[in-house]
XYZ file of C-alpha atoms in Angstrom:
531
model
C 23.857 -208.964 -191.719
C 21.163 -211.379 -191.818
C 18.853 -210.992 -188.460
C 17.177 -213.906 -186.515
C 13.815 -214.701 -187.118
C 12.496 -213.470 -183.845
C 14.221 -210.030 -184.139
C 12.336 -209.358 -187.448
C 8.933 -208.526 -185.878
C 9.937 -206.020 -182.946
C 6.158 -206.028 -181.350
C 5.936 -209.738 -181.173
C 9.897 -209.746 -179.581
C 8.386 -207.572 -177.412
C 5.479 -209.482 -176.644
C 6.934 -212.382 -175.987
C 9.742 -211.415 -173.611
C 6.741 -209.542 -171.692
C 4.866 -212.750 -171.745
C 8.512 -214.873 -170.373
C 8.617 -211.924 -167.549
C 5.137 -212.222 -166.882
C 4.929 -208.515 -167.189
C 1.151 -206.812 -166.499
C 0.087 -204.456 -169.965
C -1.482 -201.435 -170.112
C -4.520 -200.060 -171.234
C -6.616 -196.894 -171.527
C -10.472 -196.053 -171.652
C -12.665 -193.815 -173.216
C -15.449 -192.216 -171.776
C -16.592 -189.975 -174.561
C -16.617 -191.995 -177.799
C -16.810 -195.520 -178.826
C -14.298 -197.735 -180.410
C -14.854 -200.836 -182.688
C -13.740 -204.229 -181.137
C -11.904 -206.171 -183.267
C -11.097 -208.830 -180.299
C -12.626 -209.397 -176.320
C -10.390 -207.353 -173.902
C -8.700 -209.977 -171.327
C -9.036 -208.445 -167.668
C -7.120 -211.232 -166.385
C -8.588 -210.571 -162.784
C -11.596 -211.610 -161.306
C -14.103 -209.892 -158.463
C -17.037 -210.750 -156.687
C -18.897 -209.989 -153.470
C -21.153 -207.264 -153.199
C -20.644 -205.848 -156.884
C -23.858 -204.537 -156.656
C -22.847 -202.219 -154.250
C -20.391 -200.387 -156.754
C -21.194 -197.915 -159.304
C -17.791 -197.813 -161.244
C -17.414 -195.335 -164.231
C -18.278 -196.996 -167.434
C -16.173 -197.002 -170.538
C -17.102 -196.438 -174.068
C -14.326 -197.222 -175.686
C -10.858 -198.480 -174.841
C -6.795 -197.973 -176.446
C -5.511 -201.324 -176.250
C -1.683 -202.206 -177.431
C -1.048 -203.729 -181.034
C -2.282 -207.569 -181.302
C 1.017 -208.533 -181.210
C 1.718 -207.572 -177.676
C -2.039 -207.327 -176.283
C -2.364 -211.551 -177.510
C 0.786 -212.308 -175.356
C 0.061 -210.472 -171.705
C -2.440 -212.463 -169.424
C -3.126 -209.630 -167.296
C -3.600 -205.918 -168.138
C -4.378 -202.759 -166.186
C -5.791 -199.052 -167.004
C -3.870 -196.194 -166.740
C -6.834 -193.832 -166.363
C -6.819 -191.049 -163.663
C -9.596 -188.394 -163.557
C -8.631 -184.656 -161.351
C -11.261 -183.078 -158.768
C -13.414 -180.067 -159.688
C -10.443 -178.130 -158.619
C -8.195 -179.392 -161.171
C -5.982 -181.258 -158.148
C -5.555 -185.420 -158.298
C -6.654 -186.724 -155.143
C -7.902 -190.275 -155.829
C -7.721 -192.960 -158.483
C -10.098 -195.560 -160.074
C -9.086 -198.682 -159.251
C -11.944 -200.630 -161.035
C -13.895 -199.506 -164.664
C -16.347 -201.375 -166.423
C -16.173 -201.910 -169.970
C -19.281 -204.155 -171.831
C -19.988 -205.677 -168.550
C -16.779 -206.616 -167.452
C -14.941 -205.021 -164.164
C -11.184 -204.173 -164.924
C -8.526 -202.995 -162.564
C -6.016 -200.431 -162.588
C -2.517 -200.716 -163.459
C -1.501 -200.146 -159.602
C -4.351 -202.546 -158.480
C -3.095 -205.167 -161.181
C 0.662 -204.546 -159.972
C -0.397 -205.107 -156.027
C -2.663 -208.302 -156.756
C 0.568 -209.609 -158.727
C 3.054 -209.062 -155.856
C 0.254 -210.218 -153.274
C -0.387 -213.499 -155.416
C -4.332 -212.732 -155.746
C -5.856 -213.326 -159.155
C -9.290 -211.780 -157.615
C -10.252 -209.762 -155.142
C -14.038 -209.468 -152.989
C -16.185 -206.147 -152.658
C -17.275 -206.323 -149.013
C -19.361 -203.351 -147.174
C -18.637 -202.614 -143.342
C -19.289 -200.131 -141.145
C -16.777 -197.681 -142.589
C -17.748 -198.182 -146.690
C -17.197 -200.835 -148.841
C -14.062 -202.539 -149.363
C -11.785 -204.700 -152.041
C -10.056 -207.441 -149.899
C -7.428 -209.015 -151.375
C -6.613 -212.367 -149.579
C -6.121 -210.799 -145.735
C -5.860 -206.844 -146.811
C -8.584 -204.589 -147.709
C -8.484 -201.463 -149.676
C -10.894 -198.854 -148.787
C -12.856 -198.050 -152.270
C -15.674 -195.353 -152.226
C -19.166 -196.398 -154.378
C -17.076 -195.364 -157.606
C -14.379 -197.662 -157.241
C -12.338 -194.693 -156.516
C -9.257 -194.453 -153.301
C -7.176 -192.044 -151.729
C -4.233 -191.311 -152.138
C -1.848 -191.270 -149.507
C 1.448 -189.286 -150.451
C 4.925 -190.120 -148.565
C 5.826 -186.158 -150.155
C 6.509 -184.987 -153.560
C 7.472 -186.807 -156.445
C 11.144 -186.885 -156.283
C 10.479 -189.010 -152.889
C 9.629 -191.506 -155.347
C 12.382 -193.330 -157.240
C 12.541 -193.605 -160.488
C 15.598 -194.467 -163.066
C 16.321 -192.906 -166.583
C 15.631 -195.711 -169.579
C 18.675 -194.851 -171.123
C 20.747 -195.445 -168.013
C 19.279 -198.897 -168.434
C 20.043 -199.849 -171.905
C 23.725 -198.572 -171.127
C 23.764 -201.233 -169.029
C 24.394 -198.910 -166.059
C 22.133 -200.043 -163.938
C 22.736 -203.294 -161.650
C 19.934 -206.085 -162.364
C 20.060 -206.444 -158.433
C 18.705 -203.039 -157.924
C 15.233 -203.786 -159.358
C 15.156 -207.878 -158.453
C 12.092 -208.065 -155.986
C 10.419 -204.555 -156.690
C 7.502 -203.110 -158.910
C 8.961 -201.524 -161.520
C 6.183 -199.617 -163.594
C 7.631 -198.690 -167.111
C 6.866 -195.241 -169.039
C 7.399 -192.096 -169.867
C 7.680 -188.618 -167.453
C 8.349 -186.235 -170.362
C 6.530 -182.715 -170.158
C 5.326 -182.692 -173.829
C 3.242 -186.225 -173.119
C 0.616 -184.256 -171.192
C 1.193 -186.855 -168.358
C 2.154 -184.664 -165.330
C -0.413 -183.660 -162.752
C -1.303 -181.257 -160.044
C -1.866 -183.039 -156.230
C -1.849 -181.783 -153.219
C 1.950 -182.257 -152.694
C 3.599 -181.373 -155.947
C 2.298 -179.843 -159.082
C 4.310 -181.715 -161.241
C 3.471 -185.362 -160.289
C 3.833 -187.955 -163.629
C 1.132 -190.207 -163.992
C 3.676 -192.925 -163.809
C 4.428 -192.172 -160.217
C 1.220 -191.665 -159.604
C 0.763 -195.585 -160.614
C 3.691 -196.468 -158.004
C 2.253 -194.279 -155.218
C -0.978 -196.285 -155.086
C 0.181 -199.644 -155.393
C 2.527 -198.748 -152.676
C -0.848 -197.867 -150.494
C -2.145 -201.057 -151.135
C 1.276 -203.268 -150.584
C 1.936 -200.596 -147.386
C -1.842 -201.321 -146.122
C -1.718 -197.174 -145.960
C -4.426 -196.605 -147.634
C -7.097 -193.658 -146.651
C -10.674 -194.119 -145.972
C -13.270 -191.268 -146.032
C -15.899 -193.350 -143.423
C -19.423 -193.420 -144.906
C -20.929 -191.790 -141.206
C -18.051 -188.573 -141.825
C -20.822 -186.840 -143.807
C -23.478 -187.525 -140.686
C -21.194 -186.690 -138.013
C -19.849 -183.277 -139.770
C -23.596 -182.173 -140.110
C -24.481 -183.423 -136.207
C -21.429 -181.800 -135.055
C -21.910 -178.786 -137.385
C -25.384 -178.679 -135.701
C -24.197 -179.057 -132.010
C -21.602 -176.037 -132.369
C -24.355 -173.613 -133.756
C -26.770 -174.707 -131.128
C -23.759 -174.040 -128.190
C -22.595 -171.028 -129.942
C -26.121 -169.556 -130.067
C -26.844 -170.172 -126.894
C -23.718 -168.379 -125.655
C -24.624 -165.427 -127.635
C -28.532 -165.132 -127.016
C -27.439 -165.710 -123.211
C -24.914 -162.645 -123.877
C -21.692 -163.816 -123.271
C -19.139 -161.824 -124.450
C -17.532 -162.121 -127.977
C -13.884 -162.631 -125.913
C -15.660 -165.917 -124.529
C -17.404 -167.006 -127.785
C -14.159 -166.884 -129.452
C -12.232 -168.755 -126.982
C -15.305 -171.550 -127.135
C -15.041 -171.380 -130.891
C -11.044 -171.821 -131.096
C -11.002 -174.411 -128.542
C -13.653 -176.817 -130.379
C -11.768 -175.884 -133.469
C -8.183 -176.768 -132.099
C -10.018 -180.441 -131.055
C -11.579 -180.926 -133.835
C -8.377 -180.579 -135.874
C -6.614 -182.892 -132.992
C -9.085 -185.204 -133.503
C -9.176 -185.634 -137.303
C -5.346 -185.558 -137.287
C -5.306 -188.578 -134.881
C -7.951 -190.148 -137.036
C -5.476 -189.239 -140.268
C -2.361 -190.820 -138.392
C -3.436 -193.917 -136.318
C -5.984 -195.351 -138.564
C -6.166 -193.815 -142.006
C -9.209 -192.174 -141.466
C -10.167 -188.505 -143.566
C -13.002 -186.917 -140.986
C -14.711 -184.442 -142.882
C -14.076 -181.352 -140.131
C -14.566 -178.361 -142.726
C -18.045 -178.267 -142.272
C -18.020 -177.831 -138.655
C -14.983 -175.428 -138.997
C -17.004 -173.703 -141.675
C -20.070 -173.238 -139.498
C -17.898 -172.344 -136.513
C -16.237 -169.304 -138.810
C -19.210 -168.335 -139.738
C -21.123 -168.172 -137.009
C -18.459 -166.264 -134.937
C -18.404 -163.503 -137.711
C -21.934 -163.437 -137.505
C -22.243 -162.789 -133.780
C -19.674 -160.420 -134.153
C -21.603 -158.944 -136.601
C -25.002 -159.059 -135.030
C -23.289 -158.076 -131.741
C -22.137 -154.855 -133.216
C -25.364 -153.914 -135.062
C -27.029 -154.263 -131.920
C -24.382 -152.537 -130.031
C -24.333 -149.262 -132.927
C -28.286 -149.354 -132.783
C -28.118 -149.229 -128.879
C -25.818 -146.680 -128.908
C -27.638 -144.657 -131.549
C -30.734 -144.902 -128.906
C -28.700 -143.869 -126.470
C -27.448 -140.707 -128.512
C -30.962 -140.185 -129.549
C -31.801 -140.219 -125.627
C -28.990 -137.535 -125.240
C -30.168 -135.858 -128.050
C -33.347 -135.280 -126.095
C -32.521 -134.594 -123.042
C -30.339 -132.013 -124.721
C -32.995 -130.548 -126.573
C -35.598 -130.562 -123.186
C -32.810 -129.189 -120.785
C -32.322 -125.875 -123.697
C -36.082 -125.762 -124.021
C -36.514 -125.853 -120.407
C -33.934 -122.983 -119.821
C -35.279 -121.165 -122.605
C -38.884 -121.297 -121.276
C -37.649 -119.594 -118.115
C -36.525 -116.686 -119.943
C -39.875 -116.718 -122.040
C -41.906 -116.302 -118.460
C -40.233 -113.459 -117.999
C -40.252 -111.985 -121.389
C -43.012 -112.619 -123.670
C -41.064 -111.023 -126.996
C -38.476 -113.785 -126.156
C -40.446 -116.846 -127.431
C -40.317 -115.903 -131.627
C -37.088 -113.828 -130.978
C -35.600 -117.499 -129.995
C -37.119 -119.298 -132.726
C -35.549 -116.915 -135.191
C -32.165 -116.426 -134.149
C -31.504 -120.166 -133.415
C -32.297 -120.722 -137.560
C -30.658 -117.372 -138.372
C -27.244 -119.091 -136.984
C -27.448 -122.257 -138.151
C -28.000 -120.195 -141.798
C -25.128 -118.550 -141.324
C -22.973 -120.871 -139.737
C -23.562 -123.113 -142.824
C -22.946 -120.507 -145.104
C -19.436 -119.671 -143.522
C -18.767 -123.679 -144.016
C -20.035 -123.435 -147.877
C -17.509 -120.621 -148.114
C -14.111 -122.037 -146.413
C -14.461 -120.100 -143.183
C -13.515 -121.376 -140.082
C -13.663 -124.975 -141.309
C -11.695 -125.809 -138.147
C -14.000 -125.013 -136.095
C -17.564 -125.384 -137.862
C -17.848 -129.255 -138.035
C -21.466 -130.363 -138.742
C -21.546 -131.144 -134.883
C -20.611 -127.825 -133.936
C -23.383 -126.518 -136.127
C -25.809 -128.928 -134.591
C -24.680 -127.521 -131.593
C -24.525 -124.244 -132.310
C -28.406 -124.658 -132.904
C -29.135 -126.219 -129.794
C -27.520 -123.506 -127.821
C -28.519 -120.173 -129.605
C -31.912 -120.322 -127.525
C -29.961 -119.859 -124.132
C -28.568 -116.685 -125.159
C -30.917 -114.306 -123.299
C -31.085 -117.181 -119.982
C -29.927 -114.444 -117.888
C -32.443 -111.756 -118.165
C -34.375 -113.544 -115.715
C -32.006 -111.971 -113.495
C -33.131 -108.064 -114.254
C -35.916 -106.782 -112.481
C -39.368 -106.842 -114.281
C -39.651 -103.025 -113.718
C -36.155 -102.986 -115.996
C -37.055 -106.200 -118.653
C -40.127 -104.720 -118.776
C -39.985 -100.951 -119.134
C -41.900 -99.621 -122.147
C -39.305 -96.636 -122.733
C -35.673 -95.961 -122.412
C -33.439 -97.051 -120.050
C -31.534 -94.643 -118.011
C -27.952 -94.792 -117.251
C -28.573 -97.152 -114.088
C -30.776 -99.534 -115.575
C -28.257 -99.947 -118.606
C -26.149 -101.123 -115.973
C -28.234 -103.769 -114.501
C -29.440 -104.615 -118.011
C -25.918 -105.070 -119.439
C -25.477 -107.621 -116.217
C -27.900 -110.402 -117.828
C -24.799 -111.462 -119.917
C -23.057 -112.510 -116.917
C -25.831 -113.889 -115.043
C -26.224 -116.448 -118.245
C -22.802 -117.470 -118.392
C -23.188 -118.123 -114.786
C -26.565 -119.980 -114.927
C -25.532 -122.481 -117.918
C -21.331 -122.689 -116.109
C -23.305 -123.922 -113.182
C -25.456 -126.069 -114.805
C -22.364 -127.569 -117.118
C -20.111 -128.200 -113.985
C -22.278 -131.065 -113.219
C -22.259 -132.744 -116.941
C -18.761 -135.116 -117.569
C -17.502 -135.800 -120.948
C -18.225 -133.474 -123.955
C -20.655 -130.783 -122.240
C -23.051 -129.186 -124.874
C -23.661 -126.377 -122.145
C -20.204 -124.911 -123.071
C -21.070 -123.293 -126.245
C -24.275 -122.111 -124.830
C -22.396 -120.335 -122.062
C -20.047 -118.821 -124.857
C -22.955 -117.426 -126.562
C -24.494 -115.931 -123.684
C -21.456 -114.026 -122.394
C -20.231 -113.086 -125.242
C -23.572 -112.153 -127.692
C -22.832 -108.317 -127.173
C -19.258 -108.079 -127.563
C -18.474 -106.056 -130.373
C -15.655 -106.605 -133.071
C -13.797 -102.718 -132.365
C -13.673 -103.986 -128.610
C -16.480 -101.320 -127.510
C -18.751 -104.347 -126.396
C -19.637 -106.046 -122.717
C -19.276 -107.425 -120.503
C -15.422 -107.871 -121.168
C -14.669 -105.330 -124.244
C -13.388 -108.957 -126.082
C -11.899 -107.193 -129.480
C -11.721 -109.424 -132.697
C -10.872 -113.266 -132.869
C -10.835 -113.090 -128.584
C -14.402 -113.118 -129.175
C -15.846 -116.776 -129.827
C -17.109 -117.207 -133.030
C -20.513 -118.400 -131.565
C -20.732 -115.112 -129.681
C -19.856 -113.184 -133.011
C -22.168 -115.147 -135.027
C -25.012 -114.401 -132.373
C -24.470 -110.771 -132.245
C -25.347 -110.551 -135.885
C -28.423 -112.117 -135.136
C -29.284 -110.779 -132.280
C -29.044 -107.404 -133.275
C -30.910 -107.930 -136.741
C -33.644 -109.809 -135.381
C -34.013 -106.408 -132.507
C -34.313 -104.170 -135.492
C -36.862 -106.065 -137.226
C -39.484 -106.529 -134.769
C -41.379 -104.521 -132.705
C -39.959 -104.063 -128.939
C -41.625 -102.259 -125.967
C -39.032 -99.750 -126.541
C -39.592 -99.179 -130.108
C -40.925 -99.549 -133.429
C -39.960 -102.392 -136.071
C -37.214 -101.280 -139.089
C -37.864 -102.144 -142.484
C -35.906 -104.952 -143.754
C -33.527 -102.424 -146.061
C -33.351 -100.001 -143.539
C -32.159 -102.830 -140.871
C -29.608 -104.188 -143.326
C -28.214 -100.412 -144.448
C -27.658 -99.753 -140.824
C -26.189 -103.639 -140.045
C -23.691 -102.586 -143.002
C -22.308 -99.682 -141.459
C -21.562 -101.884 -138.103
C -18.974 -104.185 -140.306
C -15.928 -104.051 -138.509
C -17.230 -102.495 -135.884
C -19.604 -104.144 -134.411
C -19.980 -107.288 -136.156
C -16.629 -109.727 -137.328
C -16.417 -108.629 -141.431
C -16.822 -112.294 -142.501
C -19.748 -113.161 -140.206
C -21.605 -110.167 -141.255
C -20.828 -110.995 -145.095
C -21.876 -114.250 -145.006
C -25.205 -112.719 -143.269
C -25.460 -110.545 -146.391
C -24.865 -113.193 -148.609
C -28.038 -115.310 -147.246
C -30.436 -112.294 -147.224
C -33.351 -113.772 -149.109
C -33.032 -117.167 -146.756
C -32.877 -114.955 -143.266
C -35.723 -112.955 -144.615
C -37.786 -116.313 -144.917
C -36.735 -117.634 -141.565
C -38.022 -114.045 -140.172
C -42.088 -114.372 -142.586
C -42.018 -117.858 -140.348
C -41.545 -117.016 -137.302
C -43.228 -114.241 -136.748
C -44.438 -112.797 -133.646
C -48.026 -113.264 -134.097
C -47.414 -117.165 -135.728
C -45.593 -118.258 -132.157
C -48.387 -120.152 -130.651
C -49.264 -121.717 -134.318
C -45.371 -122.622 -134.810
C-alpha cells in the first residue's frame, strides 16, 4: 500500500490540521537554564497599556513544538504553573516575558480567542491591576498571576478519553461551540497538582478552570488596599481589646467581643468573596484577635496567681502574727517558755519530716500539714496563762492539789484556741494548734491527761509534741529541777517507748538524734534574746 504524500510527514500533517482548525499551540518556558533559539517565537497576541506596572516572570529558555507544527500555529500559549510555598496551587501565571516579549498562558490565549481579541490592555484601578480584554476585566497581580476560582474538585470538570474520540464513540455535536484542551492527565507524567479543593488536579483541567473563570467573568482579586485594611483593622482590634483588658473587663466579655468581631469579619469577607470576587485578607485581624485573647487570658491568670500568692503570704503572715502574739502571752507568764517554744517548734518539724521520709503516716504528713504543725507548736502551752503564778512559778515540787490545777492547762489551752478558731471560716490552721494543746500530755498506754486517750486515738500532732516536750524538759533547767545530760535523757525516753510515747514517733526522734542536738544547741535558754 502506498500512503498519500501528505501522510508521510506525521508532524507536518498534524501542524497542517491545527492551522486549518486555528488551534492554539502550547509551549513550556524554562527559568533555570537557557536554550538555543533556532527560530523566533511568535506570541500571536499583543499587550499594551500600563505594562510598566507589571513585572512578570522572565524566562531564560523554552521548550516549543517541533518545527513542522510550530511554524503552522499562529497563536501559542505557555502551560507553566507554580505552586505556593506550602505546596498548594492557588494561582496561575497569565503572562511571562521571554527576550523582552510578553507571552500569554494557554488558558488566556484560549479565552481571548473565544472573545475575538488579539490583544489586551493592562490597566490600573482602585483595586489593582487588570487585563482588559474588550469589555472584560481580568484581575492580575504585579507579577501577572491570577487567582483560581474552583467550582469544585477536578471531577466537576468534564473530560473525554482520547480513545473514545479515536474510536468514534464521541459525537461531534457534543464538542461543538466549546473550548477543548487536549493533553494528558496520566499520573506518570508528573502533571498532577495539589489544590485547595483536590489533591490530584491535572494541569490540563487547571487550564480549563482558568479559561472558564475568564470567560464567565468570575475572576478573584486580592485588592491592593487589602493589606493596609488588614493592618489597620488589626491595630484597631488590638487597641479595643487592650482597652477592655486594662479597664478590668471580664475575660468572658473579652471572649464575647473577640468572637463577635471574628464572626463579623468572616461574614464581610464571605460576602465580598461571593458577591464581588474580592479576597479580603482577614487572617491578620483574626490572628491578632486570637493572640490577644490568649495573651489576655495568660496575663490575667498570671495577675490572679500573683494576687493569690500575695494574699496567701498575707494570710501566712497573719497566721504567724496570731501564733506569735498568743505565744507571747504564755512567755509573759513563764520566762522559761520562750526558748522552749523555739526548740520544740523545730523538733516537731524535724520528727515529722523523718516520719515522712520513712513512709510513715503519709496520708497525714503532707508538706502543708508539716508547715501548720511547725506554726502551731508554739501554742502547746498557751493554757498556762490560766494557771496561778504561785503554782506555775513554784521553785519546788507541786502538791497533789497543785498538780490537779497545773494539769488543767491542757484543757485551758484547748478552750482558748478553739474559741479563736470558731471565728475563722474555711481551712482553720488553729485546729492543729488546739489538738496539740489538748493532747500533748496524753500517753500511748492511756495513762496521760486530760482525757486518758490511748494509742492512735491520740492525734498524731499530740503524739509528736509529747516526745519533743518531755525531751526538752529533761535536758533543760526548770525551777523545780536541774538539767539531765542528753545521753541520760535519751535513755530515759527509750524506756518509755510504747508506754508514754508512740513507738514509731520515738523511733523517728532517735533516728535524727544529731539533728535534735543541733536544734537544742542553737536555741539555748541563754541565747533566746540573741536569737
